[in-house]
PDB file of C-alpha atoms in Angstrom:
ATOM      1  CA  UNK A   1     116.465  85.582  88.588  1.00 78.00           C
ATOM      2  CA  UNK A   2     113.518  83.905  90.388  1.00 88.00           C
ATOM      3  CA  UNK A   3     114.339  82.781  93.921  1.00 95.00           C
ATOM      4  CA  UNK A   4     112.879  80.232  96.280  1.00 98.00           C
ATOM      5  CA  UNK A   5     110.753  81.169  99.291  1.00 98.00           C
ATOM      6  CA  UNK A   6     109.265  79.428 102.319  1.00 98.00           C
ATOM      7  CA  UNK A   7     105.573  79.542 103.277  1.00 98.00           C
ATOM      8  CA  UNK A   8     104.306  78.624 106.753  1.00 98.00           C
ATOM      9  CA  UNK A   9     100.720  77.907 107.751  1.00 97.00           C
ATOM     10  CA  UNK A  10      99.876  79.546 111.087  1.00 96.00           C
ATOM     11  CA  UNK A  11      97.426  77.569 113.223  1.00 93.00           C
ATOM     12  CA  UNK A  12      98.853  74.303 114.612  1.00 93.00           C
ATOM     13  CA  UNK A  13     101.926  74.714 112.395  1.00 96.00           C
ATOM     14  CA  UNK A  14     103.676  77.855 113.562  1.00 97.00           C
ATOM     15  CA  UNK A  15     101.647  78.069 116.779  1.00 96.00           C
ATOM     16  CA  UNK A  16     100.142  75.329 118.916  1.00 93.00           C
ATOM     17  CA  UNK A  17      96.441  76.124 118.427  1.00 86.00           C
ATOM     18  CA  UNK A  18      93.987  78.362 116.607  1.00 85.00           C
ATOM     19  CA  UNK A  19      95.059  82.012 116.608  1.00 87.00           C
ATOM     20  CA  UNK A  20      91.411  83.124 116.529  1.00 80.00           C
ATOM     21  CA  UNK A  21      90.570  81.032 119.584  1.00 81.00           C
ATOM     22  CA  UNK A  22      93.666  82.285 121.405  1.00 85.00           C
ATOM     23  CA  UNK A  23      92.598  85.872 120.736  1.00 84.00           C
ATOM     24  CA  UNK A  24      88.925  85.299 121.595  1.00 78.00           C
ATOM     25  CA  UNK A  25      89.113  86.143 125.333  1.00 77.00           C
ATOM     26  CA  UNK A  26      90.952  89.377 124.557  1.00 77.00           C
ATOM     27  CA  UNK A  27      88.417  90.273 121.872  1.00 77.00           C
ATOM     28  CA  UNK A  28      85.565  89.541 124.265  1.00 77.00           C
ATOM     29  CA  UNK A  29      86.985  91.895 126.911  1.00 78.00           C
ATOM     30  CA  UNK A  30      87.049  94.674 124.313  1.00 66.00           C
ATOM     31  CA  UNK A  31      83.535  94.061 123.000  1.00 68.00           C
ATOM     32  CA  UNK A  32      84.399  92.540 119.624  1.00 65.00           C
ATOM     33  CA  UNK A  33      82.627  89.262 120.435  1.00 56.00           C
ATOM     34  CA  UNK A  34      80.307  87.914 123.134  1.00 55.00           C
ATOM     35  CA  UNK A  35      80.797  85.071 125.582  1.00 46.00           C
ATOM     36  CA  UNK A  36      78.367  82.925 123.576  1.00 49.00           C
ATOM     37  CA  UNK A  37      80.404  83.473 120.428  1.00 48.00           C
ATOM     38  CA  UNK A  38      83.604  82.487 122.271  1.00 43.00           C
ATOM     39  CA  UNK A  39      81.992  79.210 123.364  1.00 41.00           C
ATOM     40  CA  UNK A  40      80.669  78.574 119.839  1.00 47.00           C
ATOM     41  CA  UNK A  41      84.116  79.206 118.345  1.00 50.00           C
ATOM     42  CA  UNK A  42      85.727  76.830 120.838  1.00 45.00           C
ATOM     43  CA  UNK A  43      83.187  74.126 119.967  1.00 41.00           C
ATOM     44  CA  UNK A  44      83.888  74.372 116.222  1.00 44.00           C
ATOM     45  CA  UNK A  45      87.629  74.433 116.776  1.00 48.00           C
ATOM     46  CA  UNK A  46      87.344  71.272 118.885  1.00 43.00           C
ATOM     47  CA  UNK A  47      85.366  69.498 116.151  1.00 43.00           C
ATOM     48  CA  UNK A  48      87.824  70.644 113.503  1.00 48.00           C
ATOM     49  CA  UNK A  49      90.820  69.438 115.514  1.00 47.00           C
ATOM     50  CA  UNK A  50      89.232  66.052 116.246  1.00 43.00           C
ATOM     51  CA  UNK A  51      87.440  65.211 113.021  1.00 43.00           C
ATOM     52  CA  UNK A  52      88.234  67.845 110.421  1.00 50.00           C
ATOM     53  CA  UNK A  53      85.409  69.882 108.942  1.00 53.00           C
ATOM     54  CA  UNK A  54      83.703  70.114 105.546  1.00 55.00           C
ATOM     55  CA  UNK A  55      85.058  72.903 103.369  1.00 53.00           C
ATOM     56  CA  UNK A  56      81.619  74.526 103.122  1.00 54.00           C
ATOM     57  CA  UNK A  57      81.249  74.618 106.916  1.00 54.00           C
ATOM     58  CA  UNK A  58      84.692  76.171 107.304  1.00 56.00           C
ATOM     59  CA  UNK A  59      83.821  78.806 104.706  1.00 56.00           C
ATOM     60  CA  UNK A  60      80.508  79.623 106.378  1.00 56.00           C
ATOM     61  CA  UNK A  61      82.151  79.917 109.798  1.00 58.00           C
ATOM     62  CA  UNK A  62      84.767  82.258 108.348  1.00 59.00           C
ATOM     63  CA  UNK A  63      82.071  84.487 106.838  1.00 60.00           C
ATOM     64  CA  UNK A  64      80.246  84.603 110.181  1.00 60.00           C
ATOM     65  CA  UNK A  65      83.496  85.633 111.834  1.00 64.00           C
ATOM     66  CA  UNK A  66      84.035  88.524 109.441  1.00 71.00           C
ATOM     67  CA  UNK A  67      80.553  89.888 110.155  1.00 70.00           C
ATOM     68  CA  UNK A  68      81.573  90.305 113.799  1.00 71.00           C
ATOM     69  CA  UNK A  69      84.115  92.906 112.674  1.00 77.00           C
ATOM     70  CA  UNK A  70      81.501  95.190 111.155  1.00 81.00           C
ATOM     71  CA  UNK A  71      81.937  98.743 112.422  1.00 82.00           C
ATOM     72  CA  UNK A  72      85.453  98.246 113.795  1.00 83.00           C
ATOM     73  CA  UNK A  73      88.433  99.893 112.128  1.00 88.00           C
ATOM     74  CA  UNK A  74      91.588  98.102 110.941  1.00 91.00           C
ATOM     75  CA  UNK A  75      93.594 100.315 113.296  1.00 91.00           C
ATOM     76  CA  UNK A  76      91.489  99.130 116.260  1.00 87.00           C
ATOM     77  CA  UNK A  77      92.115  95.541 115.189  1.00 86.00           C
ATOM     78  CA  UNK A  78      95.868  96.100 114.884  1.00 91.00           C
ATOM     79  CA  UNK A  79      95.918  97.655 118.359  1.00 90.00           C
ATOM     80  CA  UNK A  80      93.983  94.761 119.901  1.00 87.00           C
ATOM     81  CA  UNK A  81      96.264  92.171 118.294  1.00 90.00           C
ATOM     82  CA  UNK A  82      99.402  94.062 119.376  1.00 91.00           C
ATOM     83  CA  UNK A  83      98.129  94.092 122.969  1.00 90.00           C
ATOM     84  CA  UNK A  84      97.428  90.348 122.818  1.00 89.00           C
ATOM     85  CA  UNK A  85     100.781  89.255 121.345  1.00 91.00           C
ATOM     86  CA  UNK A  86     102.636  88.941 124.639  1.00 90.00           C
ATOM     87  CA  UNK A  87      99.957  87.289 126.806  1.00 90.00           C
ATOM     88  CA  UNK A  88      98.040  85.246 124.217  1.00 89.00           C
ATOM     89  CA  UNK A  89     100.091  84.465 121.102  1.00 92.00           C
ATOM     90  CA  UNK A  90     103.811  84.378 121.875  1.00 94.00           C
ATOM     91  CA  UNK A  91     103.447  81.536 124.433  1.00 94.00           C
ATOM     92  CA  UNK A  92     101.912  79.394 121.659  1.00 95.00           C
ATOM     93  CA  UNK A  93     104.800  79.721 119.181  1.00 97.00           C
ATOM     94  CA  UNK A  94     106.804  76.589 118.420  1.00 97.00           C
ATOM     95  CA  UNK A  95     110.587  76.828 118.579  1.00 97.00           C
ATOM     96  CA  UNK A  96     111.263  74.490 115.637  1.00 97.00           C
ATOM     97  CA  UNK A  97     109.701  76.563 112.826  1.00 97.00           C
ATOM     98  CA  UNK A  98     111.615  79.651 113.956  1.00 97.00           C
ATOM     99  CA  UNK A  99     114.813  77.678 113.407  1.00 97.00           C
ATOM    100  CA  UNK A 100     113.604  76.730 109.941  1.00 98.00           C
ATOM    101  CA  UNK A 101     112.833  80.382 109.188  1.00 97.00           C
ATOM    102  CA  UNK A 102     116.450  81.250 110.007  1.00 97.00           C
ATOM    103  CA  UNK A 103     117.723  78.470 107.739  1.00 97.00           C
ATOM    104  CA  UNK A 104     115.624  79.672 104.816  1.00 98.00           C
ATOM    105  CA  UNK A 105     116.683  83.268 105.286  1.00 96.00           C
ATOM    106  CA  UNK A 106     120.353  82.279 105.485  1.00 96.00           C
ATOM    107  CA  UNK A 107     119.880  80.798 102.012  1.00 96.00           C
ATOM    108  CA  UNK A 108     118.417  84.085 100.812  1.00 96.00           C
ATOM    109  CA  UNK A 109     114.834  82.780 100.766  1.00 98.00           C
ATOM    110  CA  UNK A 110     112.110  85.147 102.004  1.00 98.00           C
ATOM    111  CA  UNK A 111     109.629  83.669 104.476  1.00 98.00           C
ATOM    112  CA  UNK A 112     105.880  84.226 104.658  1.00 98.00           C
ATOM    113  CA  UNK A 113     102.993  83.278 106.909  1.00 98.00           C
ATOM    114  CA  UNK A 114      99.990  82.083 104.894  1.00 98.00           C
ATOM    115  CA  UNK A 115      96.826  81.803 106.964  1.00 94.00           C
ATOM    116  CA  UNK A 116      93.052  81.937 106.889  1.00 89.00           C
ATOM    117  CA  UNK A 117      93.346  84.350 109.832  1.00 89.00           C
ATOM    118  CA  UNK A 118      92.497  87.994 109.223  1.00 90.00           C
ATOM    119  CA  UNK A 119      95.255  89.833 107.343  1.00 93.00           C
ATOM    120  CA  UNK A 120      95.830  92.216 110.256  1.00 92.00           C
ATOM    121  CA  UNK A 121      96.380  89.252 112.601  1.00 92.00           C
ATOM    122  CA  UNK A 122      98.738  87.503 110.189  1.00 94.00           C
ATOM    123  CA  UNK A 123     100.679  90.742 109.629  1.00 96.00           C
ATOM    124  CA  UNK A 124     101.136  91.346 113.355  1.00 94.00           C
ATOM    125  CA  UNK A 125     102.465  87.835 113.985  1.00 95.00           C
ATOM    126  CA  UNK A 126     104.720  87.954 110.928  1.00 97.00           C
ATOM    127  CA  UNK A 127     106.220  91.271 112.037  1.00 96.00           C
ATOM    128  CA  UNK A 128     106.690  90.065 115.598  1.00 95.00           C
ATOM    129  CA  UNK A 129     108.451  86.841 114.561  1.00 95.00           C
ATOM    130  CA  UNK A 130     110.626  88.330 111.834  1.00 95.00           C
ATOM    131  CA  UNK A 131     108.912  86.983 108.712  1.00 97.00           C
ATOM    132  CA  UNK A 132     109.185  88.897 105.459  1.00 97.00           C
ATOM    133  CA  UNK A 133     105.432  89.126 105.022  1.00 97.00           C
ATOM    134  CA  UNK A 134     102.045  87.456 105.409  1.00 98.00           C
ATOM    135  CA  UNK A 135      99.001  86.483 103.408  1.00 97.00           C
ATOM    136  CA  UNK A 136      95.682  86.406 105.236  1.00 94.00           C
ATOM    137  CA  UNK A 137      91.952  86.821 104.812  1.00 91.00           C
ATOM    138  CA  UNK A 138      90.970  90.320 103.670  1.00 92.00           C
ATOM    139  CA  UNK A 139      87.842  92.014 104.983  1.00 90.00           C
ATOM    140  CA  UNK A 140      86.328  94.871 103.005  1.00 92.00           C
ATOM    141  CA  UNK A 141      86.802  98.377 104.441  1.00 93.00           C
ATOM    142  CA  UNK A 142      84.502 101.300 103.599  1.00 94.00           C
ATOM    143  CA  UNK A 143      84.713 104.764 105.157  1.00 94.00           C
ATOM    144  CA  UNK A 144      87.503 103.505 107.369  1.00 93.00           C
ATOM    145  CA  UNK A 145      85.589 100.603 108.980  1.00 91.00           C
ATOM    146  CA  UNK A 146      85.109  96.907 108.243  1.00 90.00           C
ATOM    147  CA  UNK A 147      81.893  96.068 106.405  1.00 91.00           C
ATOM    148  CA  UNK A 148      81.953  92.393 107.414  1.00 85.00           C
ATOM    149  CA  UNK A 149      82.226  91.265 103.790  1.00 87.00           C
ATOM    150  CA  UNK A 150      85.226  89.251 102.714  1.00 86.00           C
ATOM    151  CA  UNK A 151      87.401  90.288  99.775  1.00 89.00           C
ATOM    152  CA  UNK A 152      89.751  87.304  99.939  1.00 88.00           C
ATOM    153  CA  UNK A 153      89.291  84.187 102.046  1.00 87.00           C
ATOM    154  CA  UNK A 154      92.335  81.972 102.423  1.00 89.00           C
ATOM    155  CA  UNK A 155      90.634  78.614 102.975  1.00 84.00           C
ATOM    156  CA  UNK A 156      91.321  75.449 100.987  1.00 83.00           C
ATOM    157  CA  UNK A 157      92.513  76.050  97.411  1.00 91.00           C
ATOM    158  CA  UNK A 158      92.344  79.841  97.867  1.00 93.00           C
ATOM    159  CA  UNK A 159      95.490  79.669  99.965  1.00 95.00           C
ATOM    160  CA  UNK A 160      97.335  78.140  97.003  1.00 97.00           C
ATOM    161  CA  UNK A 161      95.910  80.809  94.684  1.00 97.00           C
ATOM    162  CA  UNK A 162      97.232  83.576  96.945  1.00 97.00           C
ATOM    163  CA  UNK A 163     100.688  81.998  97.008  1.00 98.00           C
ATOM    164  CA  UNK A 164     100.751  81.822  93.211  1.00 98.00           C
ATOM    165  CA  UNK A 165      99.723  85.484  92.963  1.00 97.00           C
ATOM    166  CA  UNK A 166     102.487  86.479  95.376  1.00 98.00           C
ATOM    167  CA  UNK A 167     105.018  84.379  93.476  1.00 98.00           C
ATOM    168  CA  UNK A 168     104.117  86.101  90.216  1.00 97.00           C
ATOM    169  CA  UNK A 169     104.386  89.542  91.802  1.00 97.00           C
ATOM    170  CA  UNK A 170     107.656  88.883  93.658  1.00 96.00           C
ATOM    171  CA  UNK A 171     109.362  86.684  91.041  1.00 97.00           C
ATOM    172  CA  UNK A 172     109.402  83.608  93.306  1.00 98.00           C
ATOM    173  CA  UNK A 173     110.189  80.172  91.918  1.00 98.00           C
ATOM    174  CA  UNK A 174     107.523  77.946  93.470  1.00 98.00           C
ATOM    175  CA  UNK A 175     109.144  74.769  92.145  1.00 98.00           C
ATOM    176  CA  UNK A 176     112.150  75.550  94.333  1.00 98.00           C
ATOM    177  CA  UNK A 177     110.070  76.764  97.298  1.00 98.00           C
ATOM    178  CA  UNK A 178     108.917  75.071 100.506  1.00 98.00           C
ATOM    179  CA  UNK A 179     105.556  75.046 102.292  1.00 98.00           C
ATOM    180  CA  UNK A 180     104.685  73.780 105.776  1.00 98.00           C
ATOM    181  CA  UNK A 181     101.222  72.804 107.045  1.00 97.00           C
ATOM    182  CA  UNK A 182      99.372  70.482 109.425  1.00 96.00           C
ATOM    183  CA  UNK A 183      95.950  70.141 107.763  1.00 92.00           C
ATOM    184  CA  UNK A 184      94.518  68.086 104.904  1.00 93.00           C
ATOM    185  CA  UNK A 185      92.598  71.189 103.830  1.00 91.00           C
ATOM    186  CA  UNK A 186      95.985  72.638 102.864  1.00 95.00           C
ATOM    187  CA  UNK A 187      96.893  69.926 100.347  1.00 97.00           C
ATOM    188  CA  UNK A 188      96.447  72.391  97.428  1.00 97.00           C
ATOM    189  CA  UNK A 189      98.722  74.836  99.280  1.00 98.00           C
ATOM    190  CA  UNK A 190     101.368  72.130  99.722  1.00 98.00           C
ATOM    191  CA  UNK A 191     100.999  71.036  96.108  1.00 98.00           C
ATOM    192  CA  UNK A 192     101.714  74.593  94.931  1.00 98.00           C
ATOM    193  CA  UNK A 193     105.416  74.281  95.810  1.00 98.00           C
ATOM    194  CA  UNK A 194     108.178  71.882  94.898  1.00 98.00           C
ATOM    195  CA  UNK A 195     109.004  70.992  98.507  1.00 98.00           C
ATOM    196  CA  UNK A 196     105.894  70.335 100.624  1.00 98.00           C
ATOM    197  CA  UNK A 197     106.544  69.538 104.301  1.00 98.00           C
ATOM    198  CA  UNK A 198     103.905  68.096 106.626  1.00 98.00           C
ATOM    199  CA  UNK A 199     103.936  69.245 110.264  1.00 97.00           C
ATOM    200  CA  UNK A 200     102.034  67.588 113.140  1.00 96.00           C
ATOM    201  CA  UNK A 201      99.563  66.278 110.541  1.00 96.00           C
ATOM    202  CA  UNK A 202      95.933  65.374 111.001  1.00 93.00           C
ATOM    203  CA  UNK A 203      94.927  61.839 110.021  1.00 93.00           C
ATOM    204  CA  UNK A 204      94.044  62.596 106.406  1.00 94.00           C
ATOM    205  CA  UNK A 205      97.168  64.640 105.754  1.00 96.00           C
ATOM    206  CA  UNK A 206      99.301  61.917 107.311  1.00 96.00           C
ATOM    207  CA  UNK A 207      97.798  59.468 104.822  1.00 97.00           C
ATOM    208  CA  UNK A 208      98.523  61.810 101.909  1.00 97.00           C
ATOM    209  CA  UNK A 209     102.090  62.328 103.133  1.00 98.00           C
ATOM    210  CA  UNK A 210     102.722  58.578 103.234  1.00 97.00           C
ATOM    211  CA  UNK A 211     101.271  58.083  99.748  1.00 97.00           C
ATOM    212  CA  UNK A 212     103.367  60.891  98.263  1.00 97.00           C
ATOM    213  CA  UNK A 213     106.501  60.402 100.359  1.00 98.00           C
ATOM    214  CA  UNK A 214     106.307  63.945 101.728  1.00 98.00           C
ATOM    215  CA  UNK A 215     108.557  64.606 104.736  1.00 98.00           C
ATOM    216  CA  UNK A 216     106.800  64.752 108.106  1.00 98.00           C
ATOM    217  CA  UNK A 217     108.062  66.909 110.989  1.00 98.00           C
ATOM    218  CA  UNK A 218     107.031  67.045 114.634  1.00 97.00           C
ATOM    219  CA  UNK A 219     107.028  70.419 116.339  1.00 97.00           C
ATOM    220  CA  UNK A 220     106.883  70.177 120.134  1.00 94.00           C
ATOM    221  CA  UNK A 221     109.059  72.758 121.858  1.00 94.00           C
ATOM    222  CA  UNK A 222     107.806  76.160 122.942  1.00 92.00           C
ATOM    223  CA  UNK A 223     109.800  79.137 121.741  1.00 89.00           C
ATOM    224  CA  UNK A 224     111.320  81.402 124.378  1.00 68.00           C
TER     225      UNK A 224
END
């Protein structure tokens, strides 16, 4: 029989800020990105947090980010992310969503991270926090290295498409499932399930939540 599941956005929902920005200093020390690129990423993240960003600009920024990976191997990326979990990512995790993950799993509902972050980053965080899996942006790999070309970008409605594909493959009942997110760009993702939950919403998502009577949660506490 189909079963319900729970889907959690990553940035500013499960963790306090952008995972890519949190990892940027570590990536810079290992030559993945330059200091100028770190500053540029911080600028765009600030604009996104304050004012939102057009979907086309978000997509273009994501494509630029993938090109930085060209020549690196997925194994190198997994190693870098594993090294950065303790100093850079774990301190950003909210306590409240981890409690919700436990509640869903006690009801027999698998839990997934769904993020525009690179798949290897989403996988590492999901494994570390005890999720059942993750959906992230896929970068093409040829001859063992990233080409810089995206195969699947989980921005905007594409995040909802990926959830539907997973549900079909894993026999998940989306009408009985729950999704959590903070951003208005994730409205299609929230609409894909029967129980959308808004977390620390931006202004536009707060307006949508009021109009549709979606529950709104506030995550504040840091996880241990």
